[in-house]
Amino acid sequence: MWTNLVDNAVDAMPGGGTLTITADGVGDDLLVEFRDTGCGVPADALPRLFQPFFTTKDVGRGTGLGLYLSHEIVARRHGGAISVSSEPGDTRFCVRLPVRS
């Protein structure tokens, strides 16, 4: 799941850029943020990013399952949440996972 987020960030920065990964405790959750300085996700694509087989990549690149599977792992297997905000130069995927004792 983490690899999918890193791969997508790298793909969004073909000419180079910065990927910043941070982790912090927020209440009873762990919040992990992946922030890249790439081209951004088109606004009309944001609501569909976690749907199976949806992709913003060119034909032959990607399967359209990476973000779908990431969402399934975070939400269904771990009871967490994954969200995204994006504009050119600042895309953020936030993964919130409950911390269990």
Short mmCIF file of N, CA and C in Angstrom, two decimals:
data_model
loop_
_atom_site.label_atom_id
_atom_site.label_comp_id
_atom_site.label_asym_id
_atom_site.label_seq_id
_atom_site.Cartn_x
_atom_site.Cartn_y
_atom_site.Cartn_z
N MET A 1 0.82 -1.17 0.00
CA MET A 1 0.00 0.00 0.00
C MET A 1 0.87 1.24 0.00
N TRP A 2 1.87 1.27 0.85
CA TRP A 2 2.77 2.44 0.89
C TRP A 2 3.48 2.61 -0.44
N THR A 3 3.87 1.50 -1.05
CA THR A 3 4.58 1.55 -2.33
C THR A 3 3.72 2.19 -3.41
N ASN A 4 2.41 1.91 -3.42
CA ASN A 4 1.53 2.53 -4.41
C ASN A 4 1.55 4.05 -4.29
N LEU A 5 1.52 4.56 -3.07
CA LEU A 5 1.52 6.01 -2.88
C LEU A 5 2.84 6.62 -3.31
N VAL A 6 3.93 5.95 -3.01
CA VAL A 6 5.25 6.45 -3.43
C VAL A 6 5.37 6.40 -4.95
N ASP A 7 4.98 5.29 -5.56
CA ASP A 7 5.06 5.16 -7.03
C ASP A 7 4.25 6.23 -7.73
N ASN A 8 3.03 6.50 -7.25
CA ASN A 8 2.21 7.53 -7.88
C ASN A 8 2.84 8.90 -7.74
N ALA A 9 3.42 9.19 -6.59
CA ALA A 9 4.07 10.49 -6.40
C ALA A 9 5.25 10.64 -7.35
N VAL A 10 6.05 9.60 -7.49
CA VAL A 10 7.20 9.64 -8.39
C VAL A 10 6.74 9.83 -9.83
N ASP A 11 5.67 9.13 -10.23
CA ASP A 11 5.12 9.27 -11.58
C ASP A 11 4.63 10.69 -11.85
N ALA A 12 4.16 11.38 -10.81
CA ALA A 12 3.63 12.73 -10.97
C ALA A 12 4.74 13.77 -11.10
N MET A 13 6.00 13.34 -10.92
CA MET A 13 7.14 14.26 -10.96
C MET A 13 8.18 13.78 -11.96
N PRO A 14 7.82 13.61 -13.24
CA PRO A 14 8.77 13.03 -14.21
C PRO A 14 10.04 13.84 -14.40
N GLY A 15 9.98 15.14 -14.20
CA GLY A 15 11.17 15.97 -14.34
C GLY A 15 11.90 16.19 -13.04
N GLY A 16 11.45 15.51 -11.99
CA GLY A 16 12.04 15.70 -10.67
C GLY A 16 11.08 16.45 -9.78
N GLY A 17 11.39 16.48 -8.54
CA GLY A 17 10.53 17.14 -7.56
C GLY A 17 10.87 16.62 -6.18
N THR A 18 9.98 16.89 -5.25
CA THR A 18 10.21 16.49 -3.87
C THR A 18 9.03 15.68 -3.35
N LEU A 19 9.33 14.56 -2.76
CA LEU A 19 8.34 13.76 -2.06
C LEU A 19 8.68 13.81 -0.58
N THR A 20 7.72 14.25 0.21
CA THR A 20 7.92 14.35 1.66
C THR A 20 6.92 13.41 2.33
N ILE A 21 7.42 12.55 3.20
CA ILE A 21 6.57 11.63 3.94
C ILE A 21 6.71 11.96 5.41
N THR A 22 5.59 12.22 6.07
CA THR A 22 5.61 12.52 7.49
C THR A 22 4.65 11.58 8.21
N ALA A 23 4.92 11.34 9.47
CA ALA A 23 4.05 10.52 10.31
C ALA A 23 3.94 11.18 11.67
N ASP A 24 2.72 11.16 12.23
CA ASP A 24 2.50 11.79 13.51
C ASP A 24 1.30 11.14 14.19
N GLY A 25 1.33 11.14 15.49
CA GLY A 25 0.18 10.67 16.25
C GLY A 25 -0.83 11.80 16.36
N VAL A 26 -2.09 11.50 16.05
CA VAL A 26 -3.17 12.49 16.16
C VAL A 26 -4.29 11.82 16.94
N GLY A 27 -4.43 12.18 18.19
CA GLY A 27 -5.41 11.52 19.04
C GLY A 27 -5.07 10.05 19.16
N ASP A 28 -6.02 9.19 18.82
CA ASP A 28 -5.80 7.75 18.87
C ASP A 28 -5.39 7.17 17.52
N ASP A 29 -4.99 8.03 16.60
CA ASP A 29 -4.65 7.60 15.25
C ASP A 29 -3.21 7.93 14.89
N LEU A 30 -2.72 7.21 13.90
CA LEU A 30 -1.46 7.53 13.25
C LEU A 30 -1.81 8.19 11.93
N LEU A 31 -1.26 9.36 11.67
CA LEU A 31 -1.50 10.07 10.42
C LEU A 31 -0.20 10.08 9.63
N VAL A 32 -0.24 9.48 8.43
CA VAL A 32 0.92 9.45 7.54
C VAL A 32 0.54 10.24 6.30
N GLU A 33 1.36 11.24 5.98
CA GLU A 33 1.09 12.10 4.83
C GLU A 33 2.18 11.96 3.78
N PHE A 34 1.74 11.78 2.54
CA PHE A 34 2.63 11.73 1.38
C PHE A 34 2.35 13.01 0.59
N ARG A 35 3.35 13.86 0.49
CA ARG A 35 3.18 15.15 -0.18
C ARG A 35 4.20 15.27 -1.30
N ASP A 36 3.71 15.56 -2.52
CA ASP A 36 4.64 15.70 -3.63
C ASP A 36 4.45 17.04 -4.33
N THR A 37 5.47 17.44 -5.07
CA THR A 37 5.47 18.71 -5.78
C THR A 37 5.24 18.51 -7.27
N GLY A 38 4.53 17.46 -7.62
CA GLY A 38 4.28 17.12 -9.01
C GLY A 38 3.18 17.94 -9.66
N CYS A 39 2.68 17.41 -10.76
CA CYS A 39 1.72 18.13 -11.62
C CYS A 39 0.33 18.24 -11.02
N GLY A 40 0.02 17.46 -10.00
CA GLY A 40 -1.30 17.50 -9.40
C GLY A 40 -2.27 16.57 -10.10
N VAL A 41 -3.38 16.32 -9.45
CA VAL A 41 -4.44 15.48 -9.98
C VAL A 41 -5.54 16.41 -10.49
N PRO A 42 -6.02 16.21 -11.72
CA PRO A 42 -7.10 17.06 -12.21
C PRO A 42 -8.31 17.02 -11.27
N ALA A 43 -8.93 18.16 -11.06
CA ALA A 43 -10.05 18.27 -10.12
C ALA A 43 -11.18 17.29 -10.45
N ASP A 44 -11.45 17.06 -11.73
CA ASP A 44 -12.53 16.16 -12.09
C ASP A 44 -12.19 14.69 -11.82
N ALA A 45 -10.93 14.39 -11.62
CA ALA A 45 -10.51 13.01 -11.33
C ALA A 45 -10.52 12.71 -9.83
N LEU A 46 -10.44 13.71 -8.99
CA LEU A 46 -10.33 13.49 -7.54
C LEU A 46 -11.44 12.60 -6.98
N PRO A 47 -12.71 12.81 -7.33
CA PRO A 47 -13.76 11.97 -6.73
C PRO A 47 -13.69 10.51 -7.16
N ARG A 48 -12.96 10.21 -8.22
CA ARG A 48 -12.92 8.84 -8.76
C ARG A 48 -11.62 8.10 -8.46
N LEU A 49 -10.67 8.74 -7.81
CA LEU A 49 -9.33 8.16 -7.64
C LEU A 49 -9.33 6.77 -7.00
N PHE A 50 -10.25 6.51 -6.10
CA PHE A 50 -10.22 5.25 -5.36
C PHE A 50 -11.16 4.20 -5.96
N GLN A 51 -11.72 4.47 -7.13
CA GLN A 51 -12.58 3.51 -7.80
C GLN A 51 -11.73 2.49 -8.55
N PRO A 52 -12.17 1.23 -8.58
CA PRO A 52 -11.38 0.22 -9.30
C PRO A 52 -11.29 0.54 -10.79
N PHE A 53 -10.12 0.35 -11.32
CA PHE A 53 -9.78 0.50 -12.74
C PHE A 53 -9.76 1.95 -13.23
N PHE A 54 -9.93 2.91 -12.33
CA PHE A 54 -9.78 4.30 -12.74
C PHE A 54 -8.30 4.65 -12.69
N THR A 55 -7.81 5.32 -13.71
CA THR A 55 -6.42 5.75 -13.73
C THR A 55 -6.29 7.08 -14.44
N THR A 56 -5.31 7.83 -14.05
CA THR A 56 -4.98 9.08 -14.74
C THR A 56 -3.75 8.88 -15.61
N LYS A 57 -3.23 7.66 -15.62
CA LYS A 57 -2.01 7.36 -16.38
C LYS A 57 -2.34 7.01 -17.82
N ASP A 58 -1.35 7.13 -18.68
CA ASP A 58 -1.51 6.78 -20.08
C ASP A 58 -1.77 5.28 -20.25
N VAL A 59 -2.38 4.92 -21.37
CA VAL A 59 -2.64 3.52 -21.69
C VAL A 59 -1.33 2.73 -21.62
N GLY A 60 -1.38 1.59 -20.97
CA GLY A 60 -0.19 0.75 -20.84
C GLY A 60 0.62 1.02 -19.58
N ARG A 61 0.26 2.08 -18.85
CA ARG A 61 0.96 2.39 -17.59
C ARG A 61 -0.04 2.29 -16.45
N GLY A 62 0.28 1.50 -15.49
CA GLY A 62 -0.61 1.34 -14.35
C GLY A 62 -1.77 0.42 -14.67
N THR A 63 -2.47 0.00 -13.62
CA THR A 63 -3.58 -0.93 -13.78
C THR A 63 -4.90 -0.33 -13.34
N GLY A 64 -4.85 0.82 -12.68
CA GLY A 64 -6.06 1.39 -12.12
C GLY A 64 -6.48 0.68 -10.85
N LEU A 65 -5.58 -0.09 -10.27
CA LEU A 65 -5.91 -0.80 -9.04
C LEU A 65 -5.11 -0.32 -7.83
N GLY A 66 -4.04 0.41 -8.06
CA GLY A 66 -3.15 0.81 -6.96
C GLY A 66 -3.85 1.59 -5.86
N LEU A 67 -4.53 2.67 -6.23
CA LEU A 67 -5.21 3.47 -5.21
C LEU A 67 -6.45 2.77 -4.68
N TYR A 68 -7.13 2.02 -5.53
CA TYR A 68 -8.28 1.24 -5.08
C TYR A 68 -7.85 0.24 -4.00
N LEU A 69 -6.79 -0.51 -4.28
CA LEU A 69 -6.30 -1.50 -3.31
C LEU A 69 -5.77 -0.82 -2.05
N SER A 70 -5.10 0.32 -2.21
CA SER A 70 -4.62 1.05 -1.04
C SER A 70 -5.79 1.44 -0.15
N HIS A 71 -6.85 1.95 -0.76
CA HIS A 71 -8.04 2.34 0.00
C HIS A 71 -8.66 1.13 0.70
N GLU A 72 -8.76 0.02 -0.01
CA GLU A 72 -9.33 -1.19 0.58
C GLU A 72 -8.52 -1.66 1.79
N ILE A 73 -7.21 -1.63 1.67
CA ILE A 73 -6.34 -2.07 2.77
C ILE A 73 -6.51 -1.16 3.98
N VAL A 74 -6.47 0.14 3.73
CA VAL A 74 -6.57 1.09 4.84
C VAL A 74 -7.95 1.04 5.49
N ALA A 75 -9.01 1.11 4.68
CA ALA A 75 -10.37 1.21 5.23
C ALA A 75 -10.92 -0.12 5.73
N ARG A 76 -10.86 -1.13 4.89
CA ARG A 76 -11.51 -2.40 5.26
C ARG A 76 -10.67 -3.25 6.20
N ARG A 77 -9.40 -3.34 5.95
CA ARG A 77 -8.57 -4.22 6.79
C ARG A 77 -8.17 -3.57 8.11
N HIS A 78 -8.02 -2.23 8.09
CA HIS A 78 -7.48 -1.58 9.29
C HIS A 78 -8.42 -0.55 9.91
N GLY A 79 -9.58 -0.32 9.32
CA GLY A 79 -10.54 0.62 9.89
C GLY A 79 -10.08 2.07 9.83
N GLY A 80 -9.22 2.38 8.88
CA GLY A 80 -8.71 3.74 8.75
C GLY A 80 -9.36 4.48 7.60
N ALA A 81 -8.69 5.53 7.17
CA ALA A 81 -9.21 6.35 6.09
C ALA A 81 -8.04 6.89 5.27
N ILE A 82 -8.30 7.12 4.00
CA ILE A 82 -7.29 7.72 3.13
C ILE A 82 -7.99 8.84 2.37
N SER A 83 -7.33 9.99 2.30
CA SER A 83 -7.92 11.13 1.61
C SER A 83 -6.84 11.80 0.75
N VAL A 84 -7.30 12.65 -0.16
CA VAL A 84 -6.37 13.32 -1.06
C VAL A 84 -6.82 14.76 -1.28
N SER A 85 -5.85 15.64 -1.39
CA SER A 85 -6.09 17.01 -1.85
C SER A 85 -4.99 17.29 -2.86
N SER A 86 -5.32 18.07 -3.88
CA SER A 86 -4.32 18.25 -4.93
C SER A 86 -4.52 19.55 -5.69
N GLU A 87 -3.41 20.16 -5.97
CA GLU A 87 -3.29 21.26 -6.91
C GLU A 87 -1.88 21.16 -7.47
N PRO A 88 -1.62 21.74 -8.62
CA PRO A 88 -0.26 21.64 -9.18
C PRO A 88 0.79 22.10 -8.16
N GLY A 89 1.78 21.25 -7.95
CA GLY A 89 2.86 21.56 -7.01
C GLY A 89 2.60 21.15 -5.58
N ASP A 90 1.41 20.67 -5.27
CA ASP A 90 1.10 20.28 -3.89
C ASP A 90 -0.03 19.25 -3.86
N THR A 91 0.34 17.98 -3.92
CA THR A 91 -0.62 16.89 -3.80
C THR A 91 -0.32 16.16 -2.50
N ARG A 92 -1.39 15.89 -1.74
CA ARG A 92 -1.23 15.25 -0.44
C ARG A 92 -2.20 14.08 -0.30
N PHE A 93 -1.64 12.92 -0.03
CA PHE A 93 -2.42 11.75 0.34
C PHE A 93 -2.22 11.55 1.83
N CYS A 94 -3.32 11.56 2.57
CA CYS A 94 -3.27 11.41 4.03
C CYS A 94 -3.89 10.06 4.41
N VAL A 95 -3.11 9.27 5.11
CA VAL A 95 -3.57 7.97 5.57
C VAL A 95 -3.71 8.03 7.09
N ARG A 96 -4.91 7.75 7.57
CA ARG A 96 -5.19 7.76 9.00
C ARG A 96 -5.49 6.34 9.44
N LEU A 97 -4.69 5.85 10.37
CA LEU A 97 -4.86 4.48 10.88
C LEU A 97 -5.07 4.51 12.38
N PRO A 98 -6.06 3.77 12.88
CA PRO A 98 -6.25 3.71 14.32
C PRO A 98 -5.09 2.96 14.97
N VAL A 99 -4.67 3.46 16.11
CA VAL A 99 -3.61 2.81 16.87
C VAL A 99 -4.27 1.96 17.94
N ARG A 100 -3.96 0.69 17.90
CA ARG A 100 -4.56 -0.24 18.88
C ARG A 100 -3.50 -0.65 19.89
N SER A 101 -3.90 -0.73 21.14
CA SER A 101 -2.94 -1.14 22.17
C SER A 101 -2.86 -2.64 22.25
#
